[in-house]
Amino acid sequence: MAKIKPLPLELQRIACEQLGEVPQRIPEDLQKLKEWIRMQPHLKSRTDDQFLVQFLRGTKYSLEKAKEKLEQFYALKSKYADMLSNVDVESTLFMDYVQEKLFSPLSIPLHGNGSRIIYVQLPDDPNSFTINQLLQMATTFCEILLLNDPYACINGIILVYDYSKFRADHLSLFTPSAVRNIFLYLEKALPMRFKGVYAIHISPYVEKFIKLLLPYVPEKVKDRVHICCNIDDIKVTIPKQYLPRDIGGDNGSLEDVCIANIRLWEEYREYFRDSNDYGIDESLRLIKKPNIDCDFGTGGSFRTINVD
């Protein structure tokens, strides 16, 4: 019997129809994946059912693709630990990130049963976090969605990125490599469907800046990036009732989300305490493979960008 959380009835139907899930076969599918993991001396992976089932769901139950995604997940975290390793969720820095409400999964998914909407905003002080710290904390948040959020796991995620606080000092948080790396992580390593990002509260200056960065977004996901110069533009796709009250919507307040997040981190404290014990040691790989993360980053370094 697989130790996974049961899905709500409608989500289970979607998982079966769109992801090819056969509930009776999940234990067998998980066992095959675990047996493969045990045969990989270079890979130290979690093997709990709730973690692994998402790699099957995220690849529509293709065992070979699940293996590739799992390897990519750990390969990127190991090689680019400065930007993708999980942060210490008990640290003051991480709690500052949570309490600034920079990454807020909203209570009600799109249309009540669809993708999880994540509201993202900029820090008030751009010097309070480095770009690497922001990437680490964002990917740590994504991992808890992988473990705990059935709507994100089955129907994917939508990012609503609010630029209302943007000023020149924030430019250092948007280097081309940072933009490229986070999108490649979403595409290649995170076993959830990425449905798109909507940039809102865009001034002409910010619109020009974003368009300068678009060439660094992978081609496969570029058409999922939407620039909304007017807040009403987003409401065509994401109606008002699914946006946070803080920007005129009806989908709860960011303060309520923050309180819920703090409770959630308490629940998963032990999980993240030992998360950096897992990863890939390339020196132990029996069969050398091409560099699976060759598109990712440039040694984790970042360049600046100038906007006239």
PDB file of C-alpha atoms in Angstrom:
ATOM      1  CA  MET A   1       0.000   0.000   0.000  1.00  0.00           C
ATOM      2  CA  ALA A   2       1.522   3.306  -1.091  1.00  0.00           C
ATOM      3  CA  LYS A   3       1.849   5.920   1.640  1.00  0.00           C
ATOM      4  CA  ILE A   4       0.510   8.903  -0.289  1.00  0.00           C
ATOM      5  CA  LYS A   5      -2.179  11.426   0.564  1.00  0.00           C
ATOM      6  CA  PRO A   6      -5.503  10.710  -1.162  1.00  0.00           C
ATOM      7  CA  LEU A   7      -6.546  13.244  -3.785  1.00  0.00           C
ATOM      8  CA  PRO A   8      -9.913  15.018  -3.774  1.00  0.00           C
ATOM      9  CA  LEU A   9     -12.290  13.166  -6.093  1.00  0.00           C
ATOM     10  CA  GLU A  10     -12.168  15.729  -8.926  1.00  0.00           C
ATOM     11  CA  LEU A  11      -8.371  15.941  -8.806  1.00  0.00           C
ATOM     12  CA  GLN A  12      -8.144  12.154  -8.911  1.00  0.00           C
ATOM     13  CA  ARG A  13     -10.269  12.169 -12.051  1.00  0.00           C
ATOM     14  CA  ILE A  14      -7.940  14.744 -13.650  1.00  0.00           C
ATOM     15  CA  ALA A  15      -4.871  12.746 -12.606  1.00  0.00           C
ATOM     16  CA  CYS A  16      -6.300   9.663 -14.290  1.00  0.00           C
ATOM     17  CA  GLU A  17      -7.429  11.429 -17.469  1.00  0.00           C
ATOM     18  CA  GLN A  18      -4.554  13.864 -18.006  1.00  0.00           C
ATOM     19  CA  LEU A  19      -1.575  12.239 -16.276  1.00  0.00           C
ATOM     20  CA  GLY A  20      -2.326   8.583 -16.949  1.00  0.00           C
ATOM     21  CA  GLU A  21      -2.562   7.707 -13.275  1.00  0.00           C
ATOM     22  CA  VAL A  22      -3.957   4.285 -12.396  1.00  0.00           C
ATOM     23  CA  PRO A  23      -4.412   4.313  -8.597  1.00  0.00           C
ATOM     24  CA  GLN A  24      -4.244   0.513  -8.275  1.00  0.00           C
ATOM     25  CA  ARG A  25      -0.887   0.483 -10.056  1.00  0.00           C
ATOM     26  CA  ILE A  26       0.824   3.232  -8.030  1.00  0.00           C
ATOM     27  CA  PRO A  27       2.526   0.833  -5.552  1.00  0.00           C
ATOM     28  CA  GLU A  28       4.017  -1.151  -8.448  1.00  0.00           C
ATOM     29  CA  ASP A  29       5.168   2.038 -10.236  1.00  0.00           C
ATOM     30  CA  LEU A  30       6.767   3.355  -7.064  1.00  0.00           C
ATOM     31  CA  GLN A  31       8.518   0.052  -6.431  1.00  0.00           C
ATOM     32  CA  LYS A  32      10.093   0.109  -9.898  1.00  0.00           C
ATOM     33  CA  LEU A  33      11.376   3.624  -9.323  1.00  0.00           C
ATOM     34  CA  LYS A  34      12.775   2.699  -5.896  1.00  0.00           C
ATOM     35  CA  GLU A  35      14.525  -0.360  -7.322  1.00  0.00           C
ATOM     36  CA  TRP A  36      16.162   1.817  -9.974  1.00  0.00           C
ATOM     37  CA  ILE A  37      17.303   4.325  -7.313  1.00  0.00           C
ATOM     38  CA  ARG A  38      18.904   1.535  -5.277  1.00  0.00           C
ATOM     39  CA  MET A  39      20.948   0.541  -8.341  1.00  0.00           C
ATOM     40  CA  GLN A  40      22.422   4.038  -8.802  1.00  0.00           C
ATOM     41  CA  PRO A  41      25.493   4.418  -6.553  1.00  0.00           C
ATOM     42  CA  HIS A  42      25.888   8.076  -7.548  1.00  0.00           C
ATOM     43  CA  LEU A  43      22.335   9.049  -6.573  1.00  0.00           C
ATOM     44  CA  LYS A  44      21.206   9.542  -3.002  1.00  0.00           C
ATOM     45  CA  SER A  45      17.503  10.241  -3.294  1.00  0.00           C
ATOM     46  CA  ARG A  46      14.597  10.343  -0.930  1.00  0.00           C
ATOM     47  CA  THR A  47      12.465   7.249  -1.391  1.00  0.00           C
ATOM     48  CA  ASP A  48       9.338   8.127   0.583  1.00  0.00           C
ATOM     49  CA  ASP A  49       6.214   7.557  -1.485  1.00  0.00           C
ATOM     50  CA  GLN A  50       4.782  11.087  -1.299  1.00  0.00           C
ATOM     51  CA  PHE A  51       7.992  12.534  -2.710  1.00  0.00           C
ATOM     52  CA  LEU A  52       8.487   9.994  -5.486  1.00  0.00           C
ATOM     53  CA  VAL A  53       4.889   9.829  -6.693  1.00  0.00           C
ATOM     54  CA  GLN A  54       5.139  13.408  -7.906  1.00  0.00           C
ATOM     55  CA  PHE A  55       7.998  12.509 -10.239  1.00  0.00           C
ATOM     56  CA  LEU A  56       5.691   9.898 -11.768  1.00  0.00           C
ATOM     57  CA  ARG A  57       2.784  12.326 -11.982  1.00  0.00           C
ATOM     58  CA  GLY A  58       5.033  15.081 -13.301  1.00  0.00           C
ATOM     59  CA  THR A  59       6.143  12.876 -16.203  1.00  0.00           C
ATOM     60  CA  LYS A  60       2.734  11.310 -16.908  1.00  0.00           C
ATOM     61  CA  TYR A  61       3.906   7.969 -15.510  1.00  0.00           C
ATOM     62  CA  SER A  62       6.758   7.499 -17.951  1.00  0.00           C
ATOM     63  CA  LEU A  63       9.269   5.629 -15.796  1.00  0.00           C
ATOM     64  CA  GLU A  64      12.212   6.670 -17.982  1.00  0.00           C
ATOM     65  CA  LYS A  65      11.215  10.343 -17.876  1.00  0.00           C
ATOM     66  CA  ALA A  66      10.663  10.112 -14.120  1.00  0.00           C
ATOM     67  CA  LYS A  67      14.222   8.796 -13.739  1.00  0.00           C
ATOM     68  CA  GLU A  68      15.569  11.656 -15.862  1.00  0.00           C
ATOM     69  CA  LYS A  69      13.588  14.262 -13.941  1.00  0.00           C
ATOM     70  CA  LEU A  70      14.727  12.868 -10.593  1.00  0.00           C
ATOM     71  CA  GLU A  71      18.358  12.901 -11.721  1.00  0.00           C
ATOM     72  CA  GLN A  72      18.011  16.441 -13.013  1.00  0.00           C
ATOM     73  CA  PHE A  73      16.379  17.548  -9.766  1.00  0.00           C
ATOM     74  CA  TYR A  74      19.313  16.307  -7.679  1.00  0.00           C
ATOM     75  CA  ALA A  75      22.019  17.111 -10.237  1.00  0.00           C
ATOM     76  CA  LEU A  76      21.067  20.771 -10.348  1.00  0.00           C
ATOM     77  CA  LYS A  77      20.709  20.999  -6.567  1.00  0.00           C
ATOM     78  CA  SER A  78      24.140  19.420  -6.104  1.00  0.00           C
ATOM     79  CA  LYS A  79      26.036  21.322  -8.770  1.00  0.00           C
ATOM     80  CA  TYR A  80      24.386  24.702  -8.168  1.00  0.00           C
ATOM     81  CA  ALA A  81      23.970  24.513  -4.408  1.00  0.00           C
ATOM     82  CA  ASP A  82      24.619  28.253  -4.121  1.00  0.00           C
ATOM     83  CA  MET A  83      21.262  28.930  -5.777  1.00  0.00           C
ATOM     84  CA  LEU A  84      19.191  25.727  -5.627  1.00  0.00           C
ATOM     85  CA  SER A  85      20.000  23.916  -2.399  1.00  0.00           C
ATOM     86  CA  ASN A  86      17.286  24.095   0.264  1.00  0.00           C
ATOM     87  CA  VAL A  87      17.776  26.864   2.781  1.00  0.00           C
ATOM     88  CA  ASP A  88      17.721  26.509   6.546  1.00  0.00           C
ATOM     89  CA  VAL A  89      14.005  27.019   7.187  1.00  0.00           C
ATOM     90  CA  GLU A  90      14.797  27.716  10.845  1.00  0.00           C
ATOM     91  CA  SER A  91      17.078  30.639  10.003  1.00  0.00           C
ATOM     92  CA  THR A  92      16.226  34.274  10.652  1.00  0.00           C
ATOM     93  CA  LEU A  93      16.867  35.039   6.976  1.00  0.00           C
ATOM     94  CA  PHE A  94      14.284  32.526   5.808  1.00  0.00           C
ATOM     95  CA  MET A  95      11.676  33.737   8.295  1.00  0.00           C
ATOM     96  CA  ASP A  96      12.306  37.292   7.066  1.00  0.00           C
ATOM     97  CA  TYR A  97      11.543  36.026   3.553  1.00  0.00           C
ATOM     98  CA  VAL A  98       8.322  34.372   4.718  1.00  0.00           C
ATOM     99  CA  GLN A  99       7.187  37.380   6.735  1.00  0.00           C
ATOM    100  CA  GLU A 100       7.869  39.770   3.857  1.00  0.00           C
ATOM    101  CA  LYS A 101       5.293  37.698   1.923  1.00  0.00           C
ATOM    102  CA  LEU A 102       7.504  37.435  -1.154  1.00  0.00           C
ATOM    103  CA  PHE A 103       6.127  34.039  -2.240  1.00  0.00           C
ATOM    104  CA  SER A 104       2.465  33.419  -1.417  1.00  0.00           C
ATOM    105  CA  PRO A 105       0.500  30.377  -2.665  1.00  0.00           C
ATOM    106  CA  LEU A 106      -3.070  31.715  -2.618  1.00  0.00           C
ATOM    107  CA  SER A 107      -5.793  29.800  -0.808  1.00  0.00           C
ATOM    108  CA  ILE A 108      -8.197  29.076  -3.668  1.00  0.00           C
ATOM    109  CA  PRO A 109      -6.792  27.590  -6.900  1.00  0.00           C
ATOM    110  CA  LEU A 110      -7.817  28.979 -10.281  1.00  0.00           C
ATOM    111  CA  HIS A 111     -11.513  28.319 -10.942  1.00  0.00           C
ATOM    112  CA  GLY A 112     -11.687  26.615  -7.545  1.00  0.00           C
ATOM    113  CA  ASN A 113     -10.131  23.381  -8.760  1.00  0.00           C
ATOM    114  CA  GLY A 114      -7.340  24.311 -11.148  1.00  0.00           C
ATOM    115  CA  SER A 115      -3.753  25.490 -10.984  1.00  0.00           C
ATOM    116  CA  ARG A 116      -2.285  26.866  -7.772  1.00  0.00           C
ATOM    117  CA  ILE A 117      -1.778  30.618  -8.104  1.00  0.00           C
ATOM    118  CA  ILE A 118       1.395  31.937  -6.484  1.00  0.00           C
ATOM    119  CA  TYR A 119       1.658  35.661  -5.859  1.00  0.00           C
ATOM    120  CA  VAL A 120       5.283  36.866  -5.943  1.00  0.00           C
ATOM    121  CA  GLN A 121       6.484  40.337  -5.030  1.00  0.00           C
ATOM    122  CA  LEU A 122       9.776  42.144  -4.653  1.00  0.00           C
ATOM    123  CA  PRO A 123      11.420  42.828  -1.273  1.00  0.00           C
ATOM    124  CA  ASP A 124      11.026  46.379   0.012  1.00  0.00           C
ATOM    125  CA  ASP A 125      14.792  46.573   0.409  1.00  0.00           C
ATOM    126  CA  PRO A 126      16.584  45.007  -2.597  1.00  0.00           C
ATOM    127  CA  ASN A 127      19.720  44.688  -0.482  1.00  0.00           C
ATOM    128  CA  SER A 128      18.051  42.501   2.160  1.00  0.00           C
ATOM    129  CA  PHE A 129      18.589  39.365   0.034  1.00  0.00           C
ATOM    130  CA  THR A 130      21.069  38.358  -2.639  1.00  0.00           C
ATOM    131  CA  ILE A 131      19.756  36.934  -5.894  1.00  0.00           C
ATOM    132  CA  ASN A 132      21.109  33.503  -4.942  1.00  0.00           C
ATOM    133  CA  GLN A 133      19.266  33.621  -1.615  1.00  0.00           C
ATOM    134  CA  LEU A 134      16.014  34.526  -3.361  1.00  0.00           C
ATOM    135  CA  LEU A 135      16.444  31.637  -5.794  1.00  0.00           C
ATOM    136  CA  GLN A 136      17.167  29.212  -2.954  1.00  0.00           C
ATOM    137  CA  MET A 137      14.121  30.296  -1.000  1.00  0.00           C
ATOM    138  CA  ALA A 138      11.807  30.234  -4.005  1.00  0.00           C
ATOM    139  CA  THR A 139      12.878  26.692  -4.932  1.00  0.00           C
ATOM    140  CA  THR A 140      12.503  25.614  -1.295  1.00  0.00           C
ATOM    141  CA  PHE A 141       8.921  26.894  -1.426  1.00  0.00           C
ATOM    142  CA  CYS A 142       8.380  24.964  -4.676  1.00  0.00           C
ATOM    143  CA  GLU A 143       9.562  21.784  -2.970  1.00  0.00           C
ATOM    144  CA  ILE A 144       7.016  22.105  -0.194  1.00  0.00           C
ATOM    145  CA  LEU A 145       4.314  22.477  -2.853  1.00  0.00           C
ATOM    146  CA  LEU A 146       5.568  19.221  -4.352  1.00  0.00           C
ATOM    147  CA  LEU A 147       4.995  17.511  -0.992  1.00  0.00           C
ATOM    148  CA  ASN A 148       1.860  19.169   0.240  1.00  0.00           C
ATOM    149  CA  ASP A 149      -0.248  20.824  -2.472  1.00  0.00           C
ATOM    150  CA  PRO A 150      -2.422  18.495  -4.575  1.00  0.00           C
ATOM    151  CA  TYR A 151      -3.634  21.320  -6.844  1.00  0.00           C
ATOM    152  CA  ALA A 152      -0.070  22.347  -7.723  1.00  0.00           C
ATOM    153  CA  CYS A 153       0.919  18.699  -8.150  1.00  0.00           C
ATOM    154  CA  ILE A 154      -1.929  17.765 -10.498  1.00  0.00           C
ATOM    155  CA  ASN A 155      -2.885  21.034 -12.229  1.00  0.00           C
ATOM    156  CA  GLY A 156       0.400  22.912 -12.056  1.00  0.00           C
ATOM    157  CA  ILE A 157       1.374  26.405 -10.933  1.00  0.00           C
ATOM    158  CA  ILE A 158       0.794  29.942 -12.167  1.00  0.00           C
ATOM    159  CA  LEU A 159       3.064  32.768 -10.982  1.00  0.00           C
ATOM    160  CA  VAL A 160       1.637  36.278 -10.627  1.00  0.00           C
ATOM    161  CA  TYR A 161       4.678  38.537 -10.325  1.00  0.00           C
ATOM    162  CA  ASP A 162       3.878  41.984  -8.941  1.00  0.00           C
ATOM    163  CA  TYR A 163       6.299  44.740 -10.005  1.00  0.00           C
ATOM    164  CA  SER A 164       4.574  47.578  -8.145  1.00  0.00           C
ATOM    165  CA  LYS A 165       7.588  47.974  -5.802  1.00  0.00           C
ATOM    166  CA  PHE A 166      10.130  47.930  -8.610  1.00  0.00           C
ATOM    167  CA  ARG A 167      12.797  50.639  -8.606  1.00  0.00           C
ATOM    168  CA  ALA A 168      16.277  50.939 -10.063  1.00  0.00           C
ATOM    169  CA  ASP A 169      17.866  49.291  -7.012  1.00  0.00           C
ATOM    170  CA  HIS A 170      16.033  46.059  -7.851  1.00  0.00           C
ATOM    171  CA  LEU A 171      17.889  45.656 -11.139  1.00  0.00           C
ATOM    172  CA  SER A 172      20.559  43.532  -9.446  1.00  0.00           C
ATOM    173  CA  LEU A 173      17.900  40.868  -8.725  1.00  0.00           C
ATOM    174  CA  PHE A 174      17.133  40.363 -12.427  1.00  0.00           C
ATOM    175  CA  THR A 175      20.355  39.322 -14.108  1.00  0.00           C
ATOM    176  CA  PRO A 176      19.987  37.361 -17.351  1.00  0.00           C
ATOM    177  CA  SER A 177      21.479  34.221 -15.806  1.00  0.00           C
ATOM    178  CA  ALA A 178      19.117  34.412 -12.807  1.00  0.00           C
ATOM    179  CA  VAL A 179      16.096  34.625 -15.098  1.00  0.00           C
ATOM    180  CA  ARG A 180      17.390  31.815 -17.290  1.00  0.00           C
ATOM    181  CA  ASN A 181      18.216  29.561 -14.367  1.00  0.00           C
ATOM    182  CA  ILE A 182      14.895  29.796 -12.565  1.00  0.00           C
ATOM    183  CA  PHE A 183      12.958  29.032 -15.748  1.00  0.00           C
ATOM    184  CA  LEU A 184      15.237  26.100 -16.576  1.00  0.00           C
ATOM    185  CA  TYR A 185      14.715  24.758 -13.058  1.00  0.00           C
ATOM    186  CA  LEU A 186      10.942  25.003 -13.479  1.00  0.00           C
ATOM    187  CA  GLU A 187      11.119  23.302 -16.893  1.00  0.00           C
ATOM    188  CA  LYS A 188      13.748  20.609 -16.352  1.00  0.00           C
ATOM    189  CA  ALA A 189      13.863  19.758 -12.651  1.00  0.00           C
ATOM    190  CA  LEU A 190      10.588  20.546 -10.908  1.00  0.00           C
ATOM    191  CA  PRO A 191       8.095  17.696 -11.480  1.00  0.00           C
ATOM    192  CA  MET A 192       5.076  19.969 -11.736  1.00  0.00           C
ATOM    193  CA  ARG A 193       3.432  21.589 -14.714  1.00  0.00           C
ATOM    194  CA  PHE A 194       4.426  25.230 -15.119  1.00  0.00           C
ATOM    195  CA  LYS A 195       1.404  27.001 -16.622  1.00  0.00           C
ATOM    196  CA  GLY A 196       2.780  30.509 -16.879  1.00  0.00           C
ATOM    197  CA  VAL A 197       3.896  33.752 -15.283  1.00  0.00           C
ATOM    198  CA  TYR A 198       1.905  36.982 -15.361  1.00  0.00           C
ATOM    199  CA  ALA A 199       3.844  40.187 -14.700  1.00  0.00           C
ATOM    200  CA  ILE A 200       1.517  42.862 -13.308  1.00  0.00           C
ATOM    201  CA  HIS A 201       1.728  46.553 -12.395  1.00  0.00           C
ATOM    202  CA  ILE A 202       4.137  47.099 -15.256  1.00  0.00           C
ATOM    203  CA  SER A 203       5.325  50.634 -16.007  1.00  0.00           C
ATOM    204  CA  PRO A 204       6.731  51.445 -19.472  1.00  0.00           C
ATOM    205  CA  TYR A 205      10.227  51.385 -17.935  1.00  0.00           C
ATOM    206  CA  VAL A 206       9.700  47.924 -16.412  1.00  0.00           C
ATOM    207  CA  GLU A 207       8.120  46.630 -19.632  1.00  0.00           C
ATOM    208  CA  LYS A 208      11.237  47.665 -21.552  1.00  0.00           C
ATOM    209  CA  PHE A 209      13.422  45.968 -18.956  1.00  0.00           C
ATOM    210  CA  ILE A 210      11.436  42.694 -19.039  1.00  0.00           C
ATOM    211  CA  LYS A 211      11.601  42.591 -22.834  1.00  0.00           C
ATOM    212  CA  LEU A 212      15.391  42.854 -22.586  1.00  0.00           C
ATOM    213  CA  LEU A 213      15.365  39.735 -20.415  1.00  0.00           C
ATOM    214  CA  LEU A 214      12.940  37.663 -22.521  1.00  0.00           C
ATOM    215  CA  PRO A 215      15.702  36.332 -24.850  1.00  0.00           C
ATOM    216  CA  TYR A 216      17.159  34.566 -21.789  1.00  0.00           C
ATOM    217  CA  VAL A 217      13.921  32.688 -21.124  1.00  0.00           C
ATOM    218  CA  PRO A 218      13.970  29.155 -22.628  1.00  0.00           C
ATOM    219  CA  GLU A 219      12.030  28.997 -25.899  1.00  0.00           C
ATOM    220  CA  LYS A 220       9.738  26.266 -24.619  1.00  0.00           C
ATOM    221  CA  VAL A 221       8.317  28.475 -21.871  1.00  0.00           C
ATOM    222  CA  LYS A 222       8.665  31.920 -23.434  1.00  0.00           C
ATOM    223  CA  ASP A 223       5.082  31.911 -24.724  1.00  0.00           C
ATOM    224  CA  ARG A 224       3.885  31.351 -21.163  1.00  0.00           C
ATOM    225  CA  VAL A 225       5.241  34.730 -20.021  1.00  0.00           C
ATOM    226  CA  HIS A 226       2.564  37.436 -20.117  1.00  0.00           C
ATOM    227  CA  ILE A 227       3.150  41.150 -19.522  1.00  0.00           C
ATOM    228  CA  CYS A 228       0.097  42.902 -18.074  1.00  0.00           C
ATOM    229  CA  CYS A 229       0.559  46.663 -18.301  1.00  0.00           C
ATOM    230  CA  ASN A 230      -2.851  47.203 -16.714  1.00  0.00           C
ATOM    231  CA  ILE A 231      -4.168  45.160 -13.789  1.00  0.00           C
ATOM    232  CA  ASP A 232      -7.361  44.570 -15.763  1.00  0.00           C
ATOM    233  CA  ASP A 233      -5.339  42.678 -18.394  1.00  0.00           C
ATOM    234  CA  ILE A 234      -4.739  39.765 -16.043  1.00  0.00           C
ATOM    235  CA  LYS A 235      -8.400  39.490 -15.061  1.00  0.00           C
ATOM    236  CA  VAL A 236      -9.221  38.036 -18.479  1.00  0.00           C
ATOM    237  CA  THR A 237      -7.271  34.912 -17.511  1.00  0.00           C
ATOM    238  CA  ILE A 238      -7.292  35.135 -13.709  1.00  0.00           C
ATOM    239  CA  PRO A 239     -10.571  36.705 -12.524  1.00  0.00           C
ATOM    240  CA  LYS A 240     -10.634  39.048  -9.542  1.00  0.00           C
ATOM    241  CA  GLN A 241     -11.931  36.411  -7.123  1.00  0.00           C
ATOM    242  CA  TYR A 242      -8.674  34.445  -7.506  1.00  0.00           C
ATOM    243  CA  LEU A 243      -6.325  37.376  -6.799  1.00  0.00           C
ATOM    244  CA  PRO A 244      -5.314  38.418  -3.254  1.00  0.00           C
ATOM    245  CA  ARG A 245      -7.283  41.090  -1.408  1.00  0.00           C
ATOM    246  CA  ASP A 246      -4.088  43.125  -1.164  1.00  0.00           C
ATOM    247  CA  ILE A 247      -4.383  44.017  -4.866  1.00  0.00           C
ATOM    248  CA  GLY A 248      -8.173  44.240  -5.036  1.00  0.00           C
ATOM    249  CA  GLY A 249      -9.073  40.565  -5.328  1.00  0.00           C
ATOM    250  CA  ASP A 250     -11.122  38.233  -3.140  1.00  0.00           C
ATOM    251  CA  ASN A 251      -8.708  35.316  -2.608  1.00  0.00           C
ATOM    252  CA  GLY A 252      -7.674  35.936   0.993  1.00  0.00           C
ATOM    253  CA  SER A 253      -5.023  38.257   2.375  1.00  0.00           C
ATOM    254  CA  LEU A 254      -1.269  37.841   2.140  1.00  0.00           C
ATOM    255  CA  GLU A 255      -1.116  38.046   5.934  1.00  0.00           C
ATOM    256  CA  ASP A 256      -3.346  34.963   6.204  1.00  0.00           C
ATOM    257  CA  VAL A 257      -1.123  33.149   3.690  1.00  0.00           C
ATOM    258  CA  CYS A 258       1.943  34.112   5.730  1.00  0.00           C
ATOM    259  CA  ILE A 259       0.425  32.649   8.913  1.00  0.00           C
ATOM    260  CA  ALA A 260      -0.481  29.431   7.068  1.00  0.00           C
ATOM    261  CA  ASN A 261       3.056  29.222   5.649  1.00  0.00           C
ATOM    262  CA  ILE A 262       4.637  29.502   9.092  1.00  0.00           C
ATOM    263  CA  ARG A 263       2.481  26.600  10.314  1.00  0.00           C
ATOM    264  CA  LEU A 264       3.455  24.589   7.230  1.00  0.00           C
ATOM    265  CA  TRP A 265       7.186  25.132   7.776  1.00  0.00           C
ATOM    266  CA  GLU A 266       6.775  23.922  11.339  1.00  0.00           C
ATOM    267  CA  GLU A 267       5.178  20.730  10.023  1.00  0.00           C
ATOM    268  CA  TYR A 268       8.007  20.079   7.534  1.00  0.00           C
ATOM    269  CA  ARG A 269      10.886  21.294   9.693  1.00  0.00           C
ATOM    270  CA  GLU A 270      12.415  17.810   9.992  1.00  0.00           C
ATOM    271  CA  TYR A 271      12.142  17.179   6.248  1.00  0.00           C
ATOM    272  CA  PHE A 272      14.127  20.285   5.366  1.00  0.00           C
ATOM    273  CA  ARG A 273      16.588  19.813   8.213  1.00  0.00           C
ATOM    274  CA  ASP A 274      18.114  16.809   6.430  1.00  0.00           C
ATOM    275  CA  SER A 275      17.335  17.744   2.814  1.00  0.00           C
ATOM    276  CA  ASN A 276      20.944  18.575   1.958  1.00  0.00           C
ATOM    277  CA  ASP A 277      21.953  14.995   2.793  1.00  0.00           C
ATOM    278  CA  TYR A 278      20.591  14.027  -0.619  1.00  0.00           C
ATOM    279  CA  GLY A 279      22.098  14.645  -4.021  1.00  0.00           C
ATOM    280  CA  ILE A 280      24.394  13.289  -6.713  1.00  0.00           C
ATOM    281  CA  ASP A 281      28.074  12.340  -6.540  1.00  0.00           C
ATOM    282  CA  GLU A 282      29.247  12.229 -10.159  1.00  0.00           C
ATOM    283  CA  SER A 283      32.450  10.417  -9.182  1.00  0.00           C
ATOM    284  CA  LEU A 284      30.359   7.341  -8.297  1.00  0.00           C
ATOM    285  CA  ARG A 285      28.360   7.219 -11.547  1.00  0.00           C
ATOM    286  CA  LEU A 286      28.873   3.849 -13.232  1.00  0.00           C
ATOM    287  CA  ILE A 287      28.017   4.984 -16.758  1.00  0.00           C
ATOM    288  CA  LYS A 288      29.080   8.487 -17.690  1.00  0.00           C
ATOM    289  CA  LYS A 289      26.353  10.499 -19.379  1.00  0.00           C
ATOM    290  CA  PRO A 290      26.397  13.789 -21.278  1.00  0.00           C
ATOM    291  CA  ASN A 291      26.181  16.850 -19.052  1.00  0.00           C
ATOM    292  CA  ILE A 292      22.445  16.865 -18.341  1.00  0.00           C
ATOM    293  CA  ASP A 293      22.500  20.434 -17.055  1.00  0.00           C
ATOM    294  CA  CYS A 294      24.553  21.937 -19.881  1.00  0.00           C
ATOM    295  CA  ASP A 295      21.910  24.610 -20.503  1.00  0.00           C
ATOM    296  CA  PHE A 296      21.887  25.693 -16.891  1.00  0.00           C
ATOM    297  CA  GLY A 297      23.794  28.719 -15.639  1.00  0.00           C
ATOM    298  CA  THR A 298      27.434  29.526 -16.037  1.00  0.00           C
ATOM    299  CA  GLY A 299      29.018  28.107 -12.931  1.00  0.00           C
ATOM    300  CA  GLY A 300      26.415  29.874 -10.842  1.00  0.00           C
ATOM    301  CA  SER A 301      27.828  33.319 -11.639  1.00  0.00           C
ATOM    302  CA  PHE A 302      25.724  36.340 -12.528  1.00  0.00           C
ATOM    303  CA  ARG A 303      26.236  39.291 -14.839  1.00  0.00           C
ATOM    304  CA  THR A 304      24.704  42.714 -14.470  1.00  0.00           C
ATOM    305  CA  ILE A 305      22.468  44.333 -17.043  1.00  0.00           C
ATOM    306  CA  ASN A 306      22.192  48.007 -17.832  1.00  0.00           C
ATOM    307  CA  VAL A 307      18.997  49.715 -18.902  1.00  0.00           C
ATOM    308  CA  ASP A 308      19.168  53.195 -20.361  1.00  0.00           C
TER     309      ASP A 308
END
